[in-house]
Amino acid sequence: APRGPDEREIRLNWREFNAYVNRCANALAALGATRGERVATVLANSLELVATYWACAKLGAVVVPLSPLLTAPGLASLVADASPRVIIGSGDQLAMLDEVRGRTPAGAASVWVLQHAAPDDEAAGYRAYGTLIADASEAEPGVRVDPGDLWTLMYTSGTTGAPKGIQHTHFIRAMYAARASSWRMAPESVVLHSGSIVFNGAMTTMLPAFMLGATFVVERAFDPDAVIATVERERVTHTMLVPSQIIAILNAQRFDPARLTSLEMVLSLGAPLHQEVKDRLNELLPRRFYELYGLTEGFITVLDRDDALRKSGSVGVPPPFYEMRIVGDDGRDLPAGAVGEIVGRGPITMPGYYNRPEETQQALRDGWLYTGDLGYVDGFLCLVDRKKDMIDSGGVKVYPKDIEEVAARHPAILEVAVFGIPHDKWGETPVAAVVLRKQGSAGPDELRDWINARVAAKCQRVDRVLVLDSFPRNAAGKTLKRELRAPYWAGRATDIHGMKQSGPW
């Protein structure tokens, strides 16, 4: 869908899209992107990006989707790690791409292609995507691809550390497509993706839609009012959103449940959705809410729409052919109701991280994926928090999610993120960062006192509240807590990566 006067809507049937993909595949093959070679993209949502996914699938090449929000040093490190044969970028990123080329080792990317290239760009060593596609054949590439061949190399969002390349085979991605039944998706479905499709969560609905031959709609960028308009205009049946996007839609100026009556599924994934928001969504759009808990590394649980009310505090159960355990620090299984680390395995579990054997051994033990998330089972999986986000306050375990659920009920708070900062007496103490529905509608001290009067235990009382204009996010829209807390642990609590804030630290 277009976003401005310089953009146009593109509609293709499956035959036309297949011909476009074949031209893309044959053009990439001519550049050396043969079976097993990597093709990196630094593109926002576009036809070129979607086509590159499927062109690589036909070639047996490995697509490496990189976020266009990366800085030059971050992008350079990932290009050096992946060593792609071809890298495709956008013309409006030319200055950054030039810097990245100067930072990466020779041979890390042998061919650089620009989505919209001018003749002077070609003189500077870039190839023009449009020209390559126009000159390429529409014939099928005819490459044999095996189920165990790699198709995608997805770099983690970096919410808990340095990004790692997660490998997915064709078989694994076929198992993503097979999840169509979990969403009650059919060939007649209209599937909308409005967030960045470089985010692995996009595969959760994109691959089933492509397998079924459903209608797949891609927005160029997320905008809550535009999403509402697209759902209404295209009669969208299925959409996947991260929590921050759900909150934005429910609070959009033009939100009206009557405009979204075509929806059969609203899938939340990527981060926990606070109970306050779940309740509102289930009230306004009943029998449409699904929730997926999962890791790109390869384990999921699904909360079905039919369980969304009676088990709304959970994140569902593992689908068929998936297994789950809850283990203690000693690695032994814990009984029902006990909090421990979530461990799982299934047909989408990765073979490992790219070129990182030590990290692979740490994450995968005897075929089980150790998620780093804490939870317990009461028949359904109940998520407690990230193991790394847990706050140790005076020897007591404090889970940020418990405090966030309380804070989210304040009428002035739109979003909240709780994290721990150093404390001389207790070791760590909780801090709440919030974004308000209306600027100036509540002060930090007022919010702190309100939260502390309602938490279940003294150790959950927040030391302070930070009122921010916005949260730092990755390409998927996930809040980056590590960026919120990093200045405190670095001993410089006066700046949070350039974010504006009001109120005392």
Short mmCIF file of C-alpha atoms in Angstrom, two decimals:
data_model
loop_
_atom_site.label_atom_id
_atom_site.label_comp_id
_atom_site.label_asym_id
_atom_site.label_seq_id
_atom_site.Cartn_x
_atom_site.Cartn_y
_atom_site.Cartn_z
CA ALA A 1 0.00 0.00 0.00
CA PRO A 2 1.31 3.50 -0.79
CA ARG A 3 2.43 5.89 1.93
CA GLY A 4 2.83 9.07 -0.08
CA PRO A 5 2.60 10.66 -3.55
CA ASP A 6 5.91 9.12 -4.63
CA GLU A 7 4.83 5.58 -3.79
CA ARG A 8 2.44 3.35 -5.67
CA GLU A 9 0.38 0.33 -4.85
CA ILE A 10 1.57 -2.88 -6.47
CA ARG A 11 -0.85 -5.78 -7.07
CA LEU A 12 0.36 -9.07 -8.50
CA ASN A 13 -1.35 -12.40 -8.98
CA TRP A 14 0.64 -15.53 -8.18
CA ARG A 15 1.65 -16.15 -11.81
CA GLU A 16 3.00 -12.60 -12.14
CA PHE A 17 4.79 -12.80 -8.81
CA ASN A 18 6.40 -16.12 -9.78
CA ALA A 19 7.71 -14.60 -13.02
CA TYR A 20 9.17 -11.66 -11.06
CA VAL A 21 10.81 -14.04 -8.57
CA ASN A 22 12.34 -16.08 -11.41
CA ARG A 23 13.87 -12.93 -12.91
CA CYS A 24 15.24 -12.03 -9.49
CA ALA A 25 16.64 -15.54 -9.00
CA ASN A 26 18.31 -15.65 -12.41
CA ALA A 27 19.80 -12.18 -11.89
CA LEU A 28 21.22 -13.21 -8.51
CA ALA A 29 22.59 -16.44 -9.99
CA ALA A 30 24.42 -14.41 -12.63
CA LEU A 31 26.04 -12.43 -9.79
CA GLY A 32 27.32 -15.63 -8.18
CA ALA A 33 24.52 -16.27 -5.68
CA THR A 34 24.54 -20.01 -6.23
CA ARG A 35 23.47 -22.80 -3.88
CA GLY A 36 24.79 -22.22 -0.36
CA GLU A 37 25.93 -18.63 -1.01
CA ARG A 38 24.51 -15.85 1.13
CA VAL A 39 22.46 -12.90 -0.15
CA ALA A 40 22.05 -10.06 2.36
CA THR A 41 19.35 -7.41 2.15
CA VAL A 42 19.20 -4.02 3.86
CA LEU A 43 15.71 -3.13 2.70
CA ALA A 44 12.47 -1.87 4.12
CA ASN A 45 9.24 -3.68 3.17
CA SER A 46 9.07 -3.81 -0.61
CA LEU A 47 8.44 -6.09 -3.55
CA GLU A 48 12.20 -6.44 -3.98
CA LEU A 49 12.60 -7.75 -0.43
CA VAL A 50 9.75 -10.27 -0.66
CA ALA A 51 10.97 -11.47 -4.05
CA THR A 52 14.54 -11.92 -2.78
CA TYR A 53 13.29 -14.34 -0.10
CA TRP A 54 11.70 -16.58 -2.69
CA ALA A 55 14.44 -16.14 -5.30
CA CYS A 56 16.97 -17.45 -2.78
CA ALA A 57 14.63 -20.35 -1.99
CA LYS A 58 14.61 -21.34 -5.67
CA LEU A 59 18.39 -21.04 -5.95
CA GLY A 60 19.25 -22.84 -2.74
CA ALA A 61 20.95 -19.62 -1.69
CA VAL A 62 20.71 -18.29 1.87
CA VAL A 63 18.89 -14.99 2.39
CA VAL A 64 20.19 -12.78 5.21
CA PRO A 65 17.60 -10.07 6.00
CA LEU A 66 19.27 -7.18 7.84
CA SER A 67 17.43 -4.27 9.39
CA PRO A 68 17.60 -0.93 7.54
CA LEU A 69 17.61 0.67 11.02
CA LEU A 70 21.14 -0.60 11.72
CA THR A 71 23.97 1.88 12.07
CA ALA A 72 27.00 1.56 9.79
CA PRO A 73 29.21 -0.16 12.44
CA GLY A 74 26.42 -2.61 13.33
CA LEU A 75 25.69 -3.41 9.70
CA ALA A 76 29.38 -3.79 8.90
CA SER A 77 29.85 -6.34 11.68
CA LEU A 78 26.94 -8.45 10.43
CA VAL A 79 28.10 -8.26 6.81
CA ALA A 80 31.56 -9.37 7.95
CA ASP A 81 30.01 -12.25 9.91
CA ALA A 82 27.71 -13.48 7.15
CA SER A 83 30.13 -12.86 4.23
CA PRO A 84 27.35 -12.56 1.65
CA ARG A 85 28.06 -13.00 -2.03
CA VAL A 86 25.55 -10.22 -2.81
CA ILE A 87 24.18 -7.43 -0.66
CA ILE A 88 21.13 -5.43 -1.75
CA GLY A 89 20.57 -1.99 -0.25
CA SER A 90 18.45 1.06 -0.87
CA GLY A 91 19.53 4.19 -2.70
CA ASP A 92 18.48 6.41 0.19
CA GLN A 93 21.09 4.63 2.34
CA LEU A 94 23.94 5.30 -0.04
CA ALA A 95 26.11 7.23 2.42
CA MET A 96 25.81 4.50 5.05
CA LEU A 97 26.42 1.73 2.53
CA ASP A 98 29.57 3.52 1.37
CA GLU A 99 30.77 3.59 4.98
CA VAL A 100 29.94 -0.09 5.47
CA ARG A 101 31.87 -1.03 2.34
CA GLY A 102 34.87 0.77 3.78
CA ARG A 103 34.58 -1.11 7.07
CA THR A 104 34.03 -4.67 5.83
CA PRO A 105 36.87 -7.02 4.86
CA ALA A 106 37.56 -7.57 1.18
CA GLY A 107 35.34 -10.31 -0.16
CA ALA A 108 32.75 -10.09 2.63
CA ALA A 109 30.27 -8.93 -0.02
CA SER A 110 31.58 -9.23 -3.56
CA VAL A 111 28.62 -7.58 -5.33
CA TRP A 112 26.67 -4.55 -4.06
CA VAL A 113 23.26 -3.87 -5.58
CA LEU A 114 21.10 -0.79 -5.09
CA GLN A 115 17.32 -1.06 -5.09
CA HIS A 116 17.05 2.28 -6.93
CA ALA A 117 20.38 3.00 -8.60
CA ALA A 118 21.41 5.88 -10.82
CA PRO A 119 24.24 5.73 -13.42
CA ASP A 120 26.66 7.50 -11.08
CA ASP A 121 25.94 4.85 -8.44
CA GLU A 122 26.95 2.16 -10.92
CA ALA A 123 30.15 4.05 -11.62
CA ALA A 124 30.84 3.94 -7.88
CA GLY A 125 30.73 0.16 -7.91
CA TYR A 126 27.03 -0.56 -7.35
CA ARG A 127 24.74 -2.53 -9.64
CA ALA A 128 21.17 -1.44 -10.40
CA TYR A 129 18.53 -3.88 -9.18
CA GLY A 130 15.98 -2.71 -11.74
CA THR A 131 18.34 -3.25 -14.68
CA LEU A 132 19.41 -6.68 -13.44
CA ILE A 133 15.79 -7.80 -13.10
CA ALA A 134 14.70 -6.34 -16.44
CA ASP A 135 17.47 -8.19 -18.31
CA ALA A 136 16.95 -11.55 -16.56
CA SER A 137 14.98 -14.55 -17.79
CA GLU A 138 11.57 -15.56 -16.40
CA ALA A 139 12.47 -19.26 -16.76
CA GLU A 140 12.55 -21.44 -13.65
CA PRO A 141 16.14 -21.63 -12.30
CA GLY A 142 15.88 -25.42 -12.10
CA VAL A 143 18.15 -25.79 -9.06
CA ARG A 144 17.75 -28.87 -6.86
CA VAL A 145 17.15 -27.83 -3.25
CA ASP A 146 17.13 -30.35 -0.39
CA PRO A 147 15.13 -30.07 2.88
CA GLY A 148 18.34 -29.77 4.89
CA ASP A 149 19.72 -26.87 2.85
CA LEU A 150 19.81 -23.52 4.60
CA TRP A 151 17.30 -20.96 3.39
CA THR A 152 17.44 -18.11 5.91
CA LEU A 153 20.05 -16.72 8.26
CA MET A 154 18.19 -14.49 10.72
CA TYR A 155 20.21 -12.33 13.07
CA THR A 156 18.74 -12.03 16.53
CA SER A 157 17.29 -8.66 17.45
CA GLY A 158 19.98 -8.10 20.05
CA THR A 159 17.48 -7.44 22.87
CA THR A 160 19.70 -9.39 25.27
CA GLY A 161 23.17 -9.20 23.71
CA ALA A 162 25.18 -9.21 20.50
CA PRO A 163 23.22 -10.45 17.46
CA LYS A 164 23.77 -14.07 16.44
CA GLY A 165 22.92 -15.64 13.10
CA ILE A 166 20.15 -18.24 13.49
CA GLN A 167 20.11 -20.86 10.73
CA HIS A 168 16.86 -22.16 9.26
CA THR A 169 16.62 -24.94 6.72
CA HIS A 170 13.97 -25.43 4.05
CA PHE A 171 12.43 -28.13 6.23
CA ILE A 172 12.17 -25.76 9.19
CA ARG A 173 10.51 -23.10 7.07
CA ALA A 174 8.11 -25.72 5.68
CA MET A 175 7.11 -26.43 9.28
CA TYR A 176 6.38 -22.71 9.70
CA ALA A 177 4.07 -22.95 6.69
CA ALA A 178 2.38 -26.01 8.20
CA ARG A 179 1.19 -23.87 11.12
CA ALA A 180 -1.64 -22.54 8.91
CA SER A 181 -4.10 -24.71 10.84
CA SER A 182 -3.13 -23.02 14.10
CA TRP A 183 -4.45 -19.73 12.70
CA ARG A 184 -7.48 -21.22 10.92
CA MET A 185 -6.01 -19.85 7.70
CA ALA A 186 -7.39 -20.91 4.28
CA PRO A 187 -6.78 -20.11 0.59
CA GLU A 188 -9.58 -17.53 0.84
CA SER A 189 -7.83 -15.69 3.70
CA VAL A 190 -6.45 -12.17 3.35
CA VAL A 191 -3.28 -11.88 5.41
CA LEU A 192 -1.84 -8.48 6.34
CA HIS A 193 1.69 -7.82 7.51
CA SER A 194 2.31 -4.23 8.55
CA GLY A 195 5.56 -4.51 10.50
CA SER A 196 9.05 -5.12 9.17
CA ILE A 197 9.32 -8.43 7.32
CA VAL A 198 13.02 -8.71 8.18
CA PHE A 199 11.66 -9.75 11.60
CA ASN A 200 11.38 -13.54 11.94
CA GLY A 201 7.86 -13.22 13.32
CA ALA A 202 6.72 -12.22 9.83
CA MET A 203 7.36 -15.81 8.72
CA THR A 204 4.66 -16.99 11.14
CA THR A 205 1.92 -15.71 8.85
CA MET A 206 3.74 -15.11 5.55
CA LEU A 207 4.80 -18.72 4.98
CA PRO A 208 1.34 -20.23 5.65
CA ALA A 209 -0.21 -17.59 3.38
CA PHE A 210 2.17 -18.44 0.54
CA MET A 211 1.69 -22.18 1.00
CA LEU A 212 -2.08 -21.79 0.73
CA GLY A 213 -2.07 -19.25 -2.09
CA ALA A 214 -3.95 -16.79 0.09
CA THR A 215 -3.90 -13.03 -0.49
CA PHE A 216 -0.86 -11.51 1.21
CA VAL A 217 -0.81 -7.75 1.83
CA VAL A 218 2.37 -5.97 2.89
CA GLU A 219 2.42 -2.43 4.24
CA ARG A 220 5.56 -0.45 3.51
CA ALA A 221 5.79 0.59 7.16
CA PHE A 222 3.65 0.32 10.26
CA ASP A 223 1.15 3.10 10.85
CA PRO A 224 -1.88 2.39 13.08
CA ASP A 225 -4.39 4.47 11.10
CA ALA A 226 -3.15 2.99 7.82
CA VAL A 227 -3.50 -0.54 9.21
CA ILE A 228 -7.10 0.14 10.20
CA ALA A 229 -7.83 1.54 6.73
CA THR A 230 -6.19 -1.42 4.98
CA VAL A 231 -8.09 -3.97 7.07
CA GLU A 232 -11.34 -2.22 6.22
CA ARG A 233 -10.56 -1.75 2.50
CA GLU A 234 -9.05 -5.18 1.77
CA ARG A 235 -11.29 -7.14 4.16
CA VAL A 236 -8.24 -8.53 5.94
CA THR A 237 -8.88 -11.75 7.88
CA HIS A 238 -5.50 -12.41 9.56
CA THR A 239 -2.81 -10.13 10.93
CA MET A 240 0.21 -10.50 13.19
CA LEU A 241 1.33 -7.65 15.46
CA VAL A 242 3.80 -7.07 18.28
CA PRO A 243 2.39 -5.62 21.53
CA SER A 244 3.49 -2.03 20.87
CA GLN A 245 1.61 -2.13 17.54
CA ILE A 246 -1.55 -3.52 19.17
CA ILE A 247 -1.42 -0.72 21.74
CA ALA A 248 -0.95 1.85 18.98
CA ILE A 249 -3.97 0.56 17.01
CA LEU A 250 -6.27 0.43 20.03
CA ASN A 251 -5.32 4.03 20.84
CA ALA A 252 -5.37 5.33 17.27
CA GLN A 253 -7.53 8.35 16.58
CA ARG A 254 -9.52 6.49 13.91
CA PHE A 255 -9.88 3.20 15.78
CA ASP A 256 -13.37 1.76 15.59
CA PRO A 257 -14.09 -1.97 16.06
CA ALA A 258 -16.76 -1.71 13.37
CA ARG A 259 -14.01 -1.07 10.79
CA LEU A 260 -12.26 -4.33 11.74
CA THR A 261 -15.15 -6.76 11.54
CA SER A 262 -13.48 -8.80 8.77
CA LEU A 263 -10.68 -9.86 11.13
CA GLU A 264 -10.69 -13.50 12.17
CA MET A 265 -7.27 -13.43 13.85
CA VAL A 266 -5.16 -10.87 15.68
CA LEU A 267 -1.94 -12.67 16.61
CA SER A 268 0.32 -11.12 19.24
CA LEU A 269 3.93 -12.21 19.44
CA GLY A 270 7.46 -10.89 20.03
CA ALA A 271 6.94 -9.86 23.67
CA PRO A 272 4.36 -10.37 26.42
CA LEU A 273 1.11 -8.44 25.96
CA HIS A 274 -0.01 -6.96 29.27
CA GLN A 275 -3.27 -8.26 30.71
CA GLU A 276 -4.88 -4.82 30.62
CA VAL A 277 -4.43 -4.70 26.84
CA LYS A 278 -5.51 -8.32 26.36
CA ASP A 279 -8.74 -7.66 28.22
CA ARG A 280 -9.51 -4.59 26.14
CA LEU A 281 -8.74 -6.36 22.87
CA ASN A 282 -10.89 -9.36 23.79
CA GLU A 283 -13.74 -7.03 24.71
CA LEU A 284 -13.58 -4.92 21.55
CA LEU A 285 -12.76 -7.73 19.10
CA PRO A 286 -14.02 -10.95 20.70
CA ARG A 287 -12.90 -14.41 19.51
CA ARG A 288 -10.06 -13.05 17.43
CA PHE A 289 -7.10 -12.94 19.81
CA TYR A 290 -4.27 -15.48 19.51
CA GLU A 291 -0.92 -15.29 21.26
CA LEU A 292 2.34 -16.95 20.31
CA TYR A 293 5.28 -17.34 22.63
CA GLY A 294 8.43 -18.39 20.87
CA LEU A 295 12.04 -17.93 19.94
CA THR A 296 13.59 -17.56 16.52
CA GLU A 297 15.89 -20.38 17.66
CA GLY A 298 12.94 -22.71 17.38
CA PHE A 299 10.31 -23.36 20.02
CA ILE A 300 6.75 -22.07 20.32
CA THR A 301 3.53 -22.29 22.29
CA VAL A 302 0.18 -21.02 21.01
CA LEU A 303 -2.77 -19.59 22.92
CA ASP A 304 -5.79 -20.31 20.76
CA ARG A 305 -8.67 -17.85 20.46
CA ASP A 306 -10.99 -20.35 22.16
CA ASP A 307 -8.76 -20.32 25.25
CA ALA A 308 -7.99 -16.60 25.15
CA LEU A 309 -10.49 -15.70 27.87
CA ARG A 310 -10.38 -18.64 30.26
CA LYS A 311 -6.56 -18.89 30.14
CA SER A 312 -5.72 -15.28 29.30
CA GLY A 313 -2.83 -15.22 31.78
CA SER A 314 -1.04 -17.94 29.85
CA VAL A 315 0.72 -18.16 26.49
CA GLY A 316 -0.93 -21.42 25.51
CA VAL A 317 0.43 -24.89 24.89
CA PRO A 318 3.00 -26.43 22.53
CA PRO A 319 1.50 -27.47 19.17
CA PRO A 320 1.56 -31.14 18.09
CA PHE A 321 5.09 -32.55 17.65
CA TYR A 322 6.58 -30.01 20.10
CA GLU A 323 7.80 -30.88 23.59
CA MET A 324 8.32 -28.65 26.64
CA ARG A 325 9.93 -28.94 30.07
CA ILE A 326 10.43 -26.59 33.02
CA VAL A 327 13.84 -27.07 34.62
CA GLY A 328 15.64 -25.73 37.68
CA ASP A 329 19.15 -24.33 37.90
CA ASP A 330 20.46 -27.89 38.27
CA GLY A 331 18.82 -28.91 34.99
CA ARG A 332 16.28 -31.21 36.63
CA ASP A 333 12.61 -31.14 35.70
CA LEU A 334 10.37 -29.20 38.08
CA PRO A 335 6.81 -30.12 39.08
CA ALA A 336 3.71 -28.31 37.82
CA GLY A 337 3.40 -24.82 39.30
CA ALA A 338 7.13 -24.38 40.01
CA VAL A 339 8.94 -21.54 38.25
CA GLY A 340 11.96 -22.52 36.18
CA GLU A 341 13.59 -22.13 32.78
CA ILE A 342 11.46 -23.02 29.76
CA VAL A 343 13.11 -25.73 27.67
CA GLY A 344 11.63 -27.02 24.44
CA ARG A 345 12.16 -28.72 21.12
CA GLY A 346 10.23 -29.30 17.94
CA PRO A 347 10.39 -29.45 14.14
CA ILE A 348 11.48 -25.78 13.85
CA THR A 349 14.43 -26.00 16.26
CA MET A 350 17.51 -24.50 14.62
CA PRO A 351 20.58 -26.61 13.79
CA GLY A 352 22.63 -23.89 15.50
CA TYR A 353 24.03 -20.40 15.34
CA TYR A 354 26.10 -19.49 12.30
CA ASN A 355 29.84 -19.87 13.03
CA ARG A 356 29.22 -19.85 16.82
CA PRO A 357 29.75 -23.38 18.15
CA GLU A 358 30.14 -22.35 21.80
CA GLU A 359 26.88 -20.34 21.83
CA THR A 360 25.18 -23.23 20.02
CA GLN A 361 26.29 -25.70 22.70
CA GLN A 362 25.03 -23.37 25.40
CA ALA A 363 21.59 -22.95 23.79
CA LEU A 364 21.12 -26.53 22.52
CA ARG A 365 21.72 -29.38 24.96
CA ASP A 366 20.85 -32.91 23.91
CA GLY A 367 18.51 -31.48 21.30
CA TRP A 368 16.64 -29.27 23.79
CA LEU A 369 16.56 -25.50 23.36
CA TYR A 370 17.21 -23.60 26.59
CA THR A 371 15.21 -20.43 26.10
CA GLY A 372 16.49 -18.20 28.91
CA ASP A 373 12.83 -17.49 29.78
CA LEU A 374 11.17 -18.31 33.09
CA GLY A 375 7.72 -19.82 33.44
CA TYR A 376 5.56 -22.47 35.03
CA VAL A 377 2.91 -24.91 33.83
CA ASP A 378 -0.64 -25.31 35.08
CA GLY A 379 -1.71 -27.29 32.03
CA PHE A 380 -0.85 -24.17 30.00
CA LEU A 381 2.46 -22.31 29.93
CA CYS A 382 2.49 -19.19 32.08
CA LEU A 383 5.35 -16.84 31.23
CA VAL A 384 7.05 -15.18 34.21
CA ASP A 385 9.90 -13.20 32.67
CA ARG A 386 13.24 -13.24 30.92
CA LYS A 387 15.88 -14.89 33.08
CA LYS A 388 18.26 -12.03 32.30
CA ASP A 389 15.62 -9.42 33.16
CA MET A 390 15.01 -10.84 36.64
CA ILE A 391 15.96 -8.37 39.39
CA ASP A 392 17.84 -9.64 42.46
CA SER A 393 16.82 -7.23 45.23
CA GLY A 394 18.29 -8.15 48.61
CA GLY A 395 18.38 -11.82 47.60
CA VAL A 396 14.72 -11.81 46.53
CA LYS A 397 13.77 -12.55 42.92
CA VAL A 398 11.70 -9.72 41.47
CA TYR A 399 10.08 -10.25 38.09
CA PRO A 400 9.62 -7.02 36.08
CA LYS A 401 6.52 -8.41 34.36
CA ASP A 402 4.63 -8.50 37.70
CA ILE A 403 5.29 -4.79 38.23
CA GLU A 404 4.51 -3.94 34.61
CA GLU A 405 1.09 -5.59 34.89
CA VAL A 406 0.28 -3.28 37.83
CA ALA A 407 1.61 -0.12 36.15
CA ALA A 408 -0.25 -0.87 32.91
CA ARG A 409 -3.54 -0.42 34.77
CA HIS A 410 -2.87 3.29 35.43
CA PRO A 411 -5.15 5.29 33.13
CA ALA A 412 -2.38 7.69 32.11
CA ILE A 413 0.16 5.02 31.12
CA LEU A 414 0.29 3.87 27.51
CA GLU A 415 3.37 1.62 27.76
CA VAL A 416 5.65 0.51 30.58
CA ALA A 417 8.99 -1.28 30.87
CA VAL A 418 10.49 -2.24 34.24
CA PHE A 419 14.17 -3.04 34.74
CA GLY A 420 16.72 -3.22 37.52
CA ILE A 421 19.41 -0.66 38.34
CA PRO A 422 22.28 -0.89 40.86
CA HIS A 423 21.49 -0.13 44.51
CA ASP A 424 24.04 0.24 47.34
CA LYS A 425 21.91 -1.60 49.90
CA TRP A 426 19.80 -4.08 47.92
CA GLY A 427 22.15 -4.83 45.02
CA GLU A 428 19.40 -4.04 42.52
CA THR A 429 16.16 -2.10 42.67
CA PRO A 430 13.31 -1.81 40.15
CA VAL A 431 12.76 1.26 37.96
CA ALA A 432 9.74 1.82 35.74
CA ALA A 433 10.02 3.64 32.40
CA VAL A 434 6.69 4.75 31.00
CA VAL A 435 5.21 6.42 27.93
CA LEU A 436 2.07 8.43 28.70
CA ARG A 437 -1.13 8.54 26.68
CA LYS A 438 -1.04 12.34 26.95
CA GLN A 439 2.07 14.34 27.73
CA GLY A 440 1.96 15.90 31.17
CA SER A 441 -1.05 13.90 32.34
CA ALA A 442 0.86 12.44 35.32
CA GLY A 443 4.14 13.16 37.08
CA PRO A 444 6.95 10.71 37.97
CA ASP A 445 6.43 10.90 41.73
CA GLU A 446 2.67 10.49 41.41
CA LEU A 447 3.11 7.43 39.21
CA ARG A 448 5.74 5.94 41.52
CA ASP A 449 3.46 6.27 44.55
CA TRP A 450 0.48 4.84 42.64
CA ILE A 451 2.44 1.78 41.52
CA ASN A 452 4.03 1.19 44.92
CA ALA A 453 0.64 1.31 46.65
CA ARG A 454 -0.60 -1.57 44.47
CA VAL A 455 2.29 -4.01 44.03
CA ALA A 456 2.07 -7.29 45.92
CA ALA A 457 5.32 -7.01 47.90
CA LYS A 458 7.69 -4.36 49.22
CA CYS A 459 10.53 -5.69 47.06
CA GLN A 460 8.42 -4.83 43.98
CA ARG A 461 8.24 -1.14 44.82
CA VAL A 462 9.91 0.94 42.15
CA ASP A 463 12.68 3.31 43.14
CA ARG A 464 11.61 5.86 40.54
CA VAL A 465 9.56 6.35 37.39
CA LEU A 466 11.07 7.67 34.15
CA VAL A 467 8.60 9.43 31.87
CA LEU A 468 9.88 9.04 28.29
CA ASP A 469 8.60 10.31 24.98
CA SER A 470 9.26 6.88 23.43
CA PHE A 471 11.06 3.59 24.01
CA PRO A 472 14.10 2.37 22.07
CA ARG A 473 12.96 -0.41 19.74
CA ASN A 474 14.42 -2.82 17.24
CA ALA A 475 13.10 -3.37 13.71
CA ALA A 476 10.40 -5.70 15.02
CA GLY A 477 9.03 -3.06 17.38
CA LYS A 478 10.30 -4.79 20.53
CA THR A 479 11.31 -2.56 23.44
CA LEU A 480 15.05 -2.75 24.08
CA LYS A 481 15.32 -2.94 27.86
CA ARG A 482 19.07 -3.37 27.66
CA GLU A 483 19.33 0.14 26.21
CA LEU A 484 17.14 1.52 28.99
CA ARG A 485 19.25 0.05 31.77
CA ALA A 486 22.70 0.24 30.13
CA PRO A 487 23.54 3.81 31.26
CA TYR A 488 22.90 2.93 34.91
CA TRP A 489 25.16 -0.09 34.84
CA ALA A 490 27.78 1.94 32.97
CA GLY A 491 27.68 4.60 35.68
CA ARG A 492 26.27 7.30 33.46
CA ALA A 493 22.60 7.78 34.22
CA THR A 494 22.25 11.10 32.45
CA ASP A 495 21.60 9.97 28.90
CA ILE A 496 19.64 7.09 27.41
CA HIS A 497 20.96 6.90 23.86
CA GLY A 498 19.59 10.29 22.87
CA MET A 499 16.01 9.67 24.03
CA LYS A 500 14.10 12.61 25.39
CA GLN A 501 12.74 12.23 28.90
CA SER A 502 10.98 14.32 31.48
CA GLY A 503 11.11 14.15 35.26
CA PRO A 504 14.05 13.24 37.48
CA TRP A 505 16.19 10.15 36.92
#
